[in-house]
Short mmCIF file of C-alpha atoms in Angstrom, two decimals:
data_model
loop_
_atom_site.label_atom_id
_atom_site.label_comp_id
_atom_site.label_asym_id
_atom_site.label_seq_id
_atom_site.Cartn_x
_atom_site.Cartn_y
_atom_site.Cartn_z
CA UNK X 295 -9.53 -41.76 90.34
CA UNK X 296 -11.22 -44.41 92.43
CA UNK X 297 -12.45 -44.82 95.95
CA UNK X 298 -10.88 -47.53 98.06
CA UNK X 299 -13.64 -48.25 100.55
CA UNK X 300 -11.28 -50.06 102.90
CA UNK X 301 -9.15 -46.94 103.00
CA UNK X 302 -12.31 -44.88 103.50
CA UNK X 303 -13.24 -46.99 106.50
CA UNK X 304 -9.68 -46.80 107.82
CA UNK X 305 -9.64 -43.02 107.37
CA UNK X 306 -12.97 -42.66 109.18
CA UNK X 307 -11.56 -44.73 112.00
CA UNK X 308 -8.34 -42.70 111.93
CA UNK X 309 -10.33 -39.50 112.00
CA UNK X 310 -12.41 -40.62 114.98
CA UNK X 311 -9.22 -41.67 116.78
CA UNK X 312 -7.69 -38.29 115.95
CA UNK X 313 -10.75 -36.55 117.36
CA UNK X 314 -10.35 -38.48 120.59
CA UNK X 315 -6.59 -37.86 120.72
CA UNK X 316 -6.91 -34.13 120.13
CA UNK X 317 -9.77 -33.91 122.58
CA UNK X 318 -7.62 -35.69 125.13
CA UNK X 319 -4.29 -33.94 124.51
CA UNK X 320 -5.16 -30.63 122.89
CA UNK X 321 -8.64 -29.22 123.37
CA UNK X 322 -9.29 -30.16 126.98
CA UNK X 323 -5.89 -29.13 128.36
CA UNK X 324 -5.91 -25.90 126.39
CA UNK X 325 -9.55 -25.04 127.14
CA UNK X 326 -9.20 -26.10 130.78
CA UNK X 327 -6.10 -23.94 131.05
CA UNK X 328 -7.96 -21.03 129.51
CA UNK X 329 -10.91 -21.64 131.81
CA UNK X 330 -8.60 -21.87 134.83
CA UNK X 331 -6.86 -18.67 133.82
CA UNK X 332 -10.17 -16.92 133.22
CA UNK X 333 -11.39 -18.20 136.59
CA UNK X 334 -8.20 -16.92 138.19
CA UNK X 335 -8.60 -13.58 136.44
CA UNK X 336 -12.24 -13.50 137.50
CA UNK X 337 -11.22 -14.31 141.09
CA UNK X 338 -8.59 -11.59 140.98
CA UNK X 339 -11.13 -9.18 139.51
CA UNK X 340 -13.48 -10.18 142.31
CA UNK X 341 -10.72 -9.63 144.85
CA UNK X 342 -9.93 -6.30 143.21
CA UNK X 343 -13.61 -5.37 143.30
CA UNK X 344 -13.81 -6.37 146.96
CA UNK X 345 -10.62 -4.45 147.69
CA UNK X 346 -12.07 -1.50 145.81
CA UNK X 347 -15.29 -1.78 147.80
CA UNK X 348 -13.27 -1.93 151.03
CA UNK X 349 -11.23 1.04 149.85
CA UNK X 350 -14.41 2.94 149.00
CA UNK X 351 -15.86 2.08 152.41
CA UNK X 352 -12.66 3.21 154.09
CA UNK X 353 -12.67 6.35 151.97
CA UNK X 354 -16.27 7.03 152.94
CA UNK X 355 -15.37 6.43 156.59
CA UNK X 356 -12.44 8.81 156.38
CA UNK X 357 -14.55 11.38 154.57
CA UNK X 358 -17.18 11.10 157.30
CA UNK X 359 -14.47 11.50 159.92
CA UNK X 360 -13.10 14.55 158.11
CA UNK X 361 -16.58 16.04 157.86
CA UNK X 362 -17.16 15.31 161.54
CA UNK X 363 -13.83 16.96 162.34
CA UNK X 364 -14.78 19.96 160.22
CA UNK X 365 -18.13 20.14 161.99
CA UNK X 366 -16.40 19.81 165.37
CA UNK X 367 -13.92 22.46 164.31
CA UNK X 368 -16.82 24.75 163.39
CA UNK X 369 -18.47 24.05 166.73
CA UNK X 370 -15.22 24.74 168.58
CA UNK X 371 -14.71 27.94 166.57
CA UNK X 372 -18.27 29.02 167.27
CA UNK X 373 -17.90 28.19 170.98
CA UNK X 374 -14.57 30.03 171.16
CA UNK X 375 -16.12 33.01 169.38
CA UNK X 376 -19.01 33.04 171.80
CA UNK X 377 -16.64 32.70 174.74
CA UNK X 378 -14.51 35.52 173.36
CA UNK X 379 -17.58 37.69 172.91
CA UNK X 380 -18.71 36.88 176.45
CA UNK X 381 -15.21 37.64 177.76
CA UNK X 382 -15.20 40.89 175.80
CA UNK X 383 -18.62 41.81 177.16
CA UNK X 384 -17.47 40.94 180.67
CA UNK X 385 -14.30 43.01 180.30
CA UNK X 386 -16.28 45.89 178.80
CA UNK X 387 -18.79 45.68 181.63
CA UNK X 388 -15.95 45.59 184.17
CA UNK X 389 -14.27 48.53 182.42
CA UNK X 390 -17.56 50.45 182.38
CA UNK X 391 -18.12 49.63 186.05
CA UNK X 392 -14.57 50.66 186.87
CA UNK X 393 -15.00 53.86 184.86
CA UNK X 394 -18.29 54.55 186.63
CA UNK X 395 -16.61 53.83 189.96
CA UNK X 396 -13.69 56.09 189.09
CA UNK X 397 -16.07 58.77 187.81
CA UNK X 398 -18.08 58.55 191.02
CA UNK X 399 -14.87 58.56 193.03
CA UNK X 400 -13.63 61.50 191.01
CA UNK X 401 -16.99 63.20 191.42
CA UNK X 402 -16.89 62.57 195.16
CA UNK X 403 -13.32 63.85 195.24
CA UNK X 404 -14.37 66.91 193.30
CA UNK X 405 -17.31 67.44 195.62
CA UNK X 406 -15.08 66.97 198.64
CA UNK X 407 -12.49 69.32 197.17
CA UNK X 408 -15.25 71.76 196.38
CA UNK X 409 -16.56 71.55 199.92
CA UNK X 410 -13.08 71.94 201.33
CA UNK X 411 -12.50 74.86 199.08
CA UNK X 412 -15.87 76.30 200.01
CA UNK X 413 -15.11 75.93 203.71
CA UNK X 414 -11.70 77.41 203.16
CA UNK X 415 -13.20 80.22 201.17
CA UNK X 416 -15.91 80.62 203.76
CA UNK X 417 -13.32 80.93 206.50
CA UNK X 418 -11.15 83.22 204.46
CA UNK X 419 -14.18 85.33 203.61
CA UNK X 420 -15.27 85.39 207.21
CA UNK X 421 -11.80 86.38 208.34
CA UNK X 422 -11.63 89.09 205.74
CA UNK X 423 -15.13 90.28 206.53
CA UNK X 424 -14.40 90.45 210.25
CA UNK X 425 -11.09 92.12 209.72
CA UNK X 426 -12.59 94.71 207.41
CA UNK X 427 -15.58 95.26 209.69
CA UNK X 428 -13.33 95.54 212.73
CA UNK X 429 -11.07 98.03 210.93
CA UNK X 430 -14.04 100.01 209.58
CA UNK X 431 -15.58 100.21 213.07
CA UNK X 432 -12.26 101.28 214.57
CA UNK X 433 -11.72 103.87 211.86
CA UNK X 434 -15.23 105.25 211.74
CA UNK X 435 -16.59 104.83 215.28
CA UNK X 436 -13.45 104.20 217.37
CA UNK X 437 -15.09 101.09 218.71
CA UNK X 438 -14.30 97.33 218.69
CA UNK X 439 -16.27 94.72 216.87
CA UNK X 440 -16.59 92.48 219.92
CA UNK X 441 -17.94 95.47 221.98
CA UNK X 442 -20.51 96.15 219.31
CA UNK X 443 -21.45 92.48 219.17
CA UNK X 444 -21.87 92.38 222.97
CA UNK X 445 -23.96 95.54 222.87
CA UNK X 446 -26.10 94.13 220.06
CA UNK X 447 -26.62 90.79 221.85
CA UNK X 448 -27.65 92.56 225.11
CA UNK X 449 -30.11 94.60 223.04
CA UNK X 450 -31.54 91.35 221.73
CA UNK X 451 -31.69 89.69 225.17
CA UNK X 452 -33.53 92.53 227.01
CA UNK X 453 -36.93 92.06 225.34
CA UNK X 454 -36.56 88.27 225.65
CA UNK X 455 -35.71 87.97 229.38
CA UNK X 456 -38.99 86.33 230.38
CA UNK X 457 -38.84 83.93 227.43
CA UNK X 458 -35.19 83.02 228.27
CA UNK X 459 -36.03 82.43 231.92
CA UNK X 460 -38.94 80.19 230.95
CA UNK X 461 -36.83 78.29 228.43
CA UNK X 462 -33.73 77.93 230.65
CA UNK X 463 -35.61 76.58 233.68
CA UNK X 464 -33.84 76.61 237.04
CA UNK X 465 -30.39 77.26 235.51
CA UNK X 466 -27.81 78.93 237.68
CA UNK X 467 -24.99 79.12 235.18
CA UNK X 468 -24.67 80.84 231.83
CA UNK X 469 -21.85 80.75 229.31
CA UNK X 470 -20.90 83.24 226.63
CA UNK X 471 -18.85 81.57 223.90
CA UNK X 472 -17.03 83.44 221.17
CA UNK X 473 -14.71 82.61 218.28
CA UNK X 474 -11.94 84.71 219.84
CA UNK X 475 -11.49 85.93 223.37
CA UNK X 476 -13.56 89.02 224.11
CA UNK X 477 -11.70 92.15 225.23
CA UNK X 478 -11.75 92.87 228.95
CA UNK X 479 -13.91 95.94 228.54
CA UNK X 480 -16.46 94.05 226.48
CA UNK X 481 -16.56 91.25 229.04
CA UNK X 482 -17.11 93.79 231.87
CA UNK X 483 -19.85 95.60 230.04
CA UNK X 484 -21.53 92.41 228.97
CA UNK X 485 -21.30 90.91 232.48
CA UNK X 486 -22.81 94.02 234.03
CA UNK X 487 -25.73 94.06 231.65
CA UNK X 488 -26.31 90.25 232.08
CA UNK X 489 -26.18 90.39 235.93
CA UNK X 490 -28.69 93.22 235.84
CA UNK X 491 -31.06 91.04 233.91
CA UNK X 492 -30.27 87.72 235.61
CA UNK X 493 -28.85 88.50 239.09
CA UNK X 494 -28.87 84.90 240.36
CA UNK X 495 -27.02 83.37 237.43
CA UNK X 496 -23.25 82.89 237.40
CA UNK X 497 -21.63 83.98 234.09
CA UNK X 498 -18.56 82.54 232.33
CA UNK X 499 -16.73 83.45 229.08
CA UNK X 500 -15.31 80.73 226.84
CA UNK X 501 -13.71 80.67 223.40
CA UNK X 502 -14.52 78.13 220.66
CA UNK X 503 -12.35 78.35 217.52
CA UNK X 504 -14.78 76.17 215.65
CA UNK X 505 -17.62 78.54 216.26
CA UNK X 506 -18.46 81.22 213.79
CA UNK X 507 -17.39 84.72 214.75
CA UNK X 508 -20.00 86.20 217.08
CA UNK X 509 -21.46 85.56 220.52
CA UNK X 510 -23.61 82.72 221.77
CA UNK X 511 -25.36 82.67 225.17
CA UNK X 512 -26.24 79.24 226.55
CA UNK X 513 -28.19 79.06 229.74
CA UNK X 514 -29.86 75.77 230.64
CA UNK X 515 -31.99 74.87 227.69
CA UNK X 516 -32.04 78.41 226.27
CA UNK X 517 -29.65 79.72 223.67
CA UNK X 518 -29.38 83.19 222.16
CA UNK X 519 -26.78 83.92 219.49
CA UNK X 520 -25.52 86.48 217.08
CA UNK X 521 -22.95 85.34 214.56
CA UNK X 522 -21.72 86.40 211.19
CA UNK X 523 -23.06 83.22 209.61
CA UNK X 524 -25.91 84.98 207.88
CA UNK X 525 -23.52 87.59 206.51
CA UNK X 526 -21.13 84.89 205.39
CA UNK X 527 -23.99 83.03 203.73
CA UNK X 528 -24.79 86.19 201.81
CA UNK X 529 -21.13 86.58 200.89
CA UNK X 530 -21.05 82.93 199.75
CA UNK X 531 -24.11 83.50 197.63
CA UNK X 532 -22.51 86.45 195.95
CA UNK X 533 -19.25 84.58 195.40
CA UNK X 534 -21.03 81.50 194.07
CA UNK X 535 -23.01 83.70 191.76
CA UNK X 536 -19.82 85.26 190.43
CA UNK X 537 -18.06 81.93 190.21
CA UNK X 538 -20.90 80.39 188.23
CA UNK X 539 -20.96 83.40 185.98
CA UNK X 540 -17.22 82.92 185.40
CA UNK X 541 -17.75 79.23 184.61
CA UNK X 542 -20.45 80.11 182.08
CA UNK X 543 -18.15 82.62 180.50
CA UNK X 544 -15.43 79.96 180.24
CA UNK X 545 -17.87 77.43 178.74
CA UNK X 546 -19.28 79.95 176.22
CA UNK X 547 -16.59 82.53 175.52
CA UNK X 548 -18.29 83.80 172.31
CA UNK X 549 -21.35 84.84 174.25
CA UNK X 550 -19.33 87.31 176.34
CA UNK S 335 2.38 -41.26 87.63
CA UNK S 336 0.02 -42.16 90.46
CA UNK S 337 -2.83 -39.74 91.01
CA UNK S 338 -3.79 -41.01 94.43
CA UNK S 339 -1.66 -42.16 97.34
CA UNK S 340 -4.12 -45.02 97.75
CA UNK S 341 -2.33 -46.73 94.92
CA UNK S 342 1.02 -46.53 96.67
CA UNK S 343 1.36 -49.66 98.77
CA UNK S 344 4.11 -49.25 101.32
CA UNK S 345 4.13 -52.81 102.66
CA UNK S 346 1.91 -55.84 102.83
CA UNK S 347 1.60 -57.74 106.12
CA UNK S 348 -0.46 -60.84 106.55
CA UNK S 349 -2.61 -59.95 103.59
CA UNK S 350 -3.26 -56.42 104.82
CA UNK S 351 -1.67 -53.81 102.60
CA UNK S 352 -0.75 -50.44 104.09
CA UNK S 353 -1.09 -47.70 101.51
CA UNK S 354 0.44 -44.23 101.62
CA UNK S 355 -2.85 -42.55 102.46
CA UNK S 356 -3.23 -44.38 105.75
CA UNK S 357 0.48 -44.16 106.47
CA UNK S 358 0.71 -40.42 105.98
CA UNK S 359 -2.54 -40.01 107.88
CA UNK S 360 -0.85 -41.71 110.79
CA UNK S 361 2.10 -39.34 110.34
CA UNK S 362 -0.25 -36.37 110.53
CA UNK S 363 -1.98 -37.87 113.54
CA UNK S 364 1.39 -38.47 115.17
CA UNK S 365 2.54 -34.92 114.51
CA UNK S 366 -0.67 -33.44 115.90
CA UNK S 367 -0.79 -35.71 118.92
CA UNK S 368 2.90 -35.45 119.83
CA UNK S 369 2.84 -31.72 119.30
CA UNK S 370 -0.19 -31.39 121.56
CA UNK S 371 1.35 -33.62 124.23
CA UNK S 372 4.64 -31.73 124.14
CA UNK S 373 2.96 -28.37 124.44
CA UNK S 374 0.34 -29.29 127.03
CA UNK S 375 2.35 -31.71 129.19
CA UNK S 376 3.35 -29.09 131.79
CA UNK S 377 0.23 -27.06 131.52
CA UNK S 378 -0.57 -25.67 134.96
CA UNK S 379 -2.42 -22.51 135.92
CA UNK S 380 0.58 -21.22 137.88
CA UNK S 381 2.97 -21.66 134.91
CA UNK S 382 2.84 -18.72 132.48
CA UNK S 383 2.08 -19.81 128.89
CA UNK S 384 5.04 -20.12 126.51
CA UNK S 385 4.97 -19.28 122.80
CA UNK S 386 3.85 -22.78 121.72
CA UNK S 387 1.04 -22.92 124.22
CA UNK S 388 0.02 -19.41 123.23
CA UNK S 389 0.04 -20.51 119.56
CA UNK S 390 -2.21 -23.46 120.32
CA UNK S 391 -4.50 -21.26 122.46
CA UNK S 392 -4.78 -18.78 119.59
CA UNK S 393 -5.64 -21.61 117.15
CA UNK S 394 -8.20 -23.24 119.48
CA UNK S 395 -9.77 -19.93 120.45
CA UNK S 396 -9.84 -18.87 116.80
CA UNK S 397 -11.73 -22.07 115.90
CA UNK S 398 -14.05 -21.57 118.86
CA UNK S 399 -14.77 -17.98 117.88
CA UNK S 400 -15.50 -19.02 114.27
CA UNK S 401 -17.94 -21.66 115.54
CA UNK S 402 -19.53 -19.08 117.85
CA UNK S 403 -19.95 -16.68 114.96
CA UNK S 404 -21.57 -19.34 112.77
CA UNK S 405 -23.61 -21.26 115.33
CA UNK S 406 -24.34 -18.28 117.53
CA UNK S 407 -23.17 -20.12 120.60
CA UNK S 408 -20.18 -21.98 122.01
CA UNK S 409 -20.37 -25.72 121.36
CA UNK S 410 -17.55 -27.90 122.67
CA UNK S 411 -18.45 -31.15 120.78
CA UNK S 412 -18.69 -29.17 117.56
CA UNK S 413 -15.35 -27.57 118.43
CA UNK S 414 -13.76 -31.01 118.83
CA UNK S 415 -15.18 -32.18 115.53
CA UNK S 416 -14.74 -29.12 113.32
CA UNK S 417 -11.41 -28.26 114.94
CA UNK S 418 -10.05 -31.72 114.25
CA UNK S 419 -11.27 -31.47 110.65
CA UNK S 420 -9.48 -28.16 110.19
CA UNK S 421 -6.26 -29.21 111.90
CA UNK S 422 -6.09 -32.55 110.06
CA UNK S 423 -6.66 -31.01 106.63
CA UNK S 424 -4.43 -28.00 107.36
CA UNK S 425 -1.51 -30.05 108.73
CA UNK S 426 -1.87 -32.57 105.87
CA UNK S 427 -1.65 -29.75 103.36
CA UNK S 428 1.16 -27.92 105.18
CA UNK S 429 3.30 -31.07 105.27
CA UNK S 430 3.15 -30.97 101.47
CA UNK S 431 6.35 -28.92 101.62
CA UNK S 432 8.25 -31.89 103.03
CA UNK S 433 9.84 -33.81 100.15
CA UNK S 434 8.33 -37.25 99.73
CA UNK S 435 5.25 -36.46 101.79
CA UNK S 436 2.00 -37.29 100.10
CA UNK S 437 -0.90 -35.45 101.68
CA UNK S 438 -3.72 -37.82 102.63
CA UNK S 439 -6.19 -35.15 101.54
CA UNK S 440 -5.04 -35.73 97.98
CA UNK S 441 -6.73 -39.12 98.22
CA UNK S 442 -10.38 -39.28 97.23
CA UNK S 443 -10.78 -42.02 99.85
CA UNK S 444 -9.70 -39.58 102.59
CA UNK S 445 -11.90 -36.74 101.40
CA UNK S 446 -14.76 -39.22 100.97
CA UNK S 447 -14.16 -40.47 104.49
CA UNK S 448 -14.18 -36.89 105.81
CA UNK S 449 -17.30 -36.07 103.79
CA UNK S 450 -18.98 -39.23 105.05
CA UNK S 451 -18.07 -38.28 108.58
CA UNK S 452 -19.71 -34.88 108.02
CA UNK S 453 -22.69 -36.65 106.48
CA UNK S 454 -22.99 -38.78 109.61
CA UNK S 455 -22.13 -35.97 112.05
CA UNK S 456 -24.89 -33.65 110.78
CA UNK S 457 -27.80 -35.93 111.74
CA UNK S 458 -25.99 -37.02 114.91
CA UNK S 459 -25.58 -33.43 116.12
CA UNK S 460 -29.10 -32.63 114.91
CA UNK S 461 -30.67 -35.57 116.75
CA UNK S 462 -28.62 -34.78 119.87
CA UNK S 463 -29.78 -31.20 119.75
CA UNK S 464 -33.40 -31.48 118.58
CA UNK S 465 -34.28 -35.10 119.23
CA UNK S 466 -35.01 -37.68 116.53
CA UNK S 467 -38.50 -36.37 115.71
CA UNK S 468 -37.41 -32.77 115.68
CA UNK S 469 -34.51 -33.53 113.36
CA UNK S 470 -36.59 -35.62 110.91
CA UNK S 471 -39.15 -32.84 110.75
CA UNK S 472 -36.50 -30.57 109.24
CA UNK S 473 -36.63 -32.72 106.08
CA UNK S 474 -40.29 -31.77 105.71
CA UNK S 475 -39.57 -28.06 106.00
CA UNK S 476 -41.08 -25.90 104.68
CA UNK S 477 -43.42 -28.57 103.17
CA UNK S 478 -43.44 -32.36 102.76
CA UNK S 479 -42.94 -31.82 99.02
CA UNK S 480 -39.42 -30.75 99.82
CA UNK S 481 -38.52 -34.15 101.39
CA UNK S 482 -36.72 -35.59 98.32
CA UNK S 483 -34.98 -32.29 97.64
CA UNK S 484 -33.81 -32.07 101.23
CA UNK S 485 -32.46 -35.65 101.07
CA UNK S 486 -30.67 -34.92 97.78
CA UNK S 487 -29.33 -31.67 99.25
CA UNK S 488 -28.01 -33.57 102.25
CA UNK S 489 -26.10 -36.07 100.11
CA UNK S 490 -24.95 -33.50 97.59
CA UNK S 491 -23.33 -31.58 100.46
CA UNK S 492 -21.16 -34.58 101.26
CA UNK S 493 -20.29 -35.18 97.63
CA UNK S 494 -19.41 -31.52 97.06
CA UNK S 495 -17.29 -31.43 100.19
CA UNK S 496 -15.41 -34.57 99.18
CA UNK S 497 -14.86 -33.58 95.56
CA UNK S 498 -13.95 -29.95 96.39
CA UNK S 499 -11.22 -30.92 98.82
CA UNK S 500 -9.95 -33.81 96.76
CA UNK S 501 -9.96 -31.83 93.53
CA UNK S 502 -8.09 -28.89 94.96
CA UNK S 503 -5.41 -30.84 96.78
CA UNK S 504 -4.99 -33.53 94.15
CA UNK S 505 -4.89 -30.99 91.32
CA UNK S 506 -2.27 -28.97 93.12
CA UNK S 507 -0.15 -32.07 93.65
CA UNK S 508 -0.63 -33.20 90.03
CA UNK S 509 0.20 -29.76 88.60
CA UNK S 510 3.29 -29.60 90.80
CA UNK S 511 4.34 -33.03 89.58
CA UNK S 512 3.80 -32.05 85.93
CA UNK S 513 5.66 -28.78 86.32
CA UNK S 514 8.47 -30.64 88.06
CA UNK S 515 8.98 -32.52 84.83
CA UNK S 516 8.82 -29.35 82.67
CA UNK S 517 10.71 -26.83 84.76
CA UNK S 518 12.17 -28.56 87.80
CA UNK S 519 13.85 -25.52 89.38
CA UNK S 520 11.36 -22.68 89.53
CA UNK S 521 7.72 -23.54 88.98
CA UNK S 522 7.48 -26.32 91.62
CA UNK S 523 8.42 -23.76 94.27
CA UNK S 524 5.67 -21.40 93.21
CA UNK S 525 3.21 -24.25 92.97
CA UNK S 526 4.16 -25.47 96.43
CA UNK S 527 3.57 -21.96 97.83
CA UNK S 528 0.24 -21.81 96.02
CA UNK S 529 -0.45 -25.34 97.24
CA UNK S 530 0.13 -24.22 100.83
CA UNK S 531 -2.22 -21.28 100.33
CA UNK S 532 -4.96 -23.29 98.67
CA UNK S 533 -4.47 -26.07 101.19
CA UNK S 534 -5.04 -23.70 104.12
CA UNK S 535 -8.02 -22.15 102.34
CA UNK S 536 -9.49 -25.58 101.65
CA UNK S 537 -8.99 -26.62 105.26
CA UNK S 538 -10.78 -23.47 106.38
CA UNK S 539 -13.58 -23.93 103.85
CA UNK S 540 -14.02 -27.61 104.69
CA UNK S 541 -14.23 -26.95 108.42
CA UNK S 542 -16.45 -23.91 107.98
CA UNK S 543 -18.87 -25.74 105.68
CA UNK S 544 -19.03 -28.69 108.08
CA UNK S 545 -19.74 -26.25 110.90
CA UNK S 546 -22.44 -24.50 108.88
CA UNK S 547 -24.12 -27.80 108.01
CA UNK S 548 -24.00 -29.08 111.58
CA UNK S 549 -25.07 -25.79 113.14
CA UNK S 550 -27.96 -25.49 110.67
CA UNK S 551 -29.08 -28.95 111.74
CA UNK S 552 -28.75 -28.13 115.43
CA UNK S 553 -30.11 -24.60 115.33
CA UNK S 554 -33.31 -24.27 117.32
CA UNK S 555 -35.51 -21.26 117.80
CA UNK S 556 -35.13 -19.51 120.09
CA UNK S 557 -31.40 -19.96 120.46
CA UNK S 558 -30.42 -21.20 123.91
CA UNK S 559 -28.54 -18.86 126.20
CA UNK S 560 -24.73 -19.10 126.26
CA UNK S 561 -24.85 -20.34 129.84
CA UNK S 562 -26.91 -23.39 128.91
CA UNK S 563 -25.31 -26.61 130.14
CA UNK S 564 -25.92 -28.31 126.80
CA UNK S 565 -23.62 -25.91 125.02
CA UNK S 566 -20.54 -26.52 127.08
CA UNK S 567 -19.36 -29.96 127.75
CA UNK S 568 -18.49 -30.61 131.34
CA UNK S 569 -15.00 -32.00 131.54
#
């Protein structure tokens, strides 16, 4: 066992050369390759991170758009609901107005029908009253209704002659109007009595179907009348009283 | 029986004799260099690494990680030095299985040369890292009384490195040679396998010890950050 110092020197030189050779052909290429690959991986990671950031930004943008759409959808829903409520209120108001109008129309129709019925009833009652009165007078006193009406009117006129003359002024014509034509005898009697009271006045007899049964004297501005209106009003009052009593009985049958 | 390949003179040219140690060292150097050139000749970032390149990357990164564990940082010059030590010793010992090959590490001249290189590399790395004054101060640590002991320790490291590697490799080769004479069919195979194992272990130990010595000489407090430009050589 000995040390050959020449060999030692040669081995040191060989070793230094080997260091240079391996540095040149092994370490640098390998480490540079690793560094390049790591740099490439790092660049790719960076690209991936940037892509991820872009994706997150896009995701956030889409989420914001979706939220905005949801908010807009809520607004539209709320607006549609309000419009629907307004439309409903309008339709309800129109329906109420139409119902009120129809109720008023119906009420007016009822009132009109009631008035027509009342007039019809009034006329029917008047006709019946006159017919019954005429028949009762004929049966009991052998007299006509028109004759009695003429007699009654003359009786009313006699104490009022001066008042009638003052009210009529310088009238030269007088007219007796009746619902139906007066009998000849009644006209004669009435004419005689009137000429006795007003000798300078010409007398005429007219019929007016629209007038209430009775007699009306018109002379200038004066008018004296006797009609069955007051009697018919009394009859109407009685009938209305009975009708209302009947309506109450219908509305409250248990109280009868 | 020759105990050292230094004694085997292959040829003599113009008064210069080429012994087996230098010759087989050149073989090892040729194998390492040609292997590296073959593997790294088409090394481009766009070409995916093949199995040989991956093998070399694993070896280089393994050495680098060992250095990082010991020194606490990545050091490219130390990687070149310690890595070459490891690869040279390991390949020399692995080629032992080739009949007729005499490992250069079985020569005390080679192990002495490697130990001397470590002995020179330690102060060189230390001076590069700490400066001349800073490195010389380490011999006075923790007190000037320790100066002779530190100097002795420095030289004894080299001697121990040289003798340890030489003893292990040479003894393995000698035992294999002796057993070849006693039982030529069975024991040499076992001894060669053991020689491979001890050779790899010795390569690892030699490189690790060199790294420890150099890193202890270059270690400064506080340790520089891994991104420091002094740690990574710019290529």
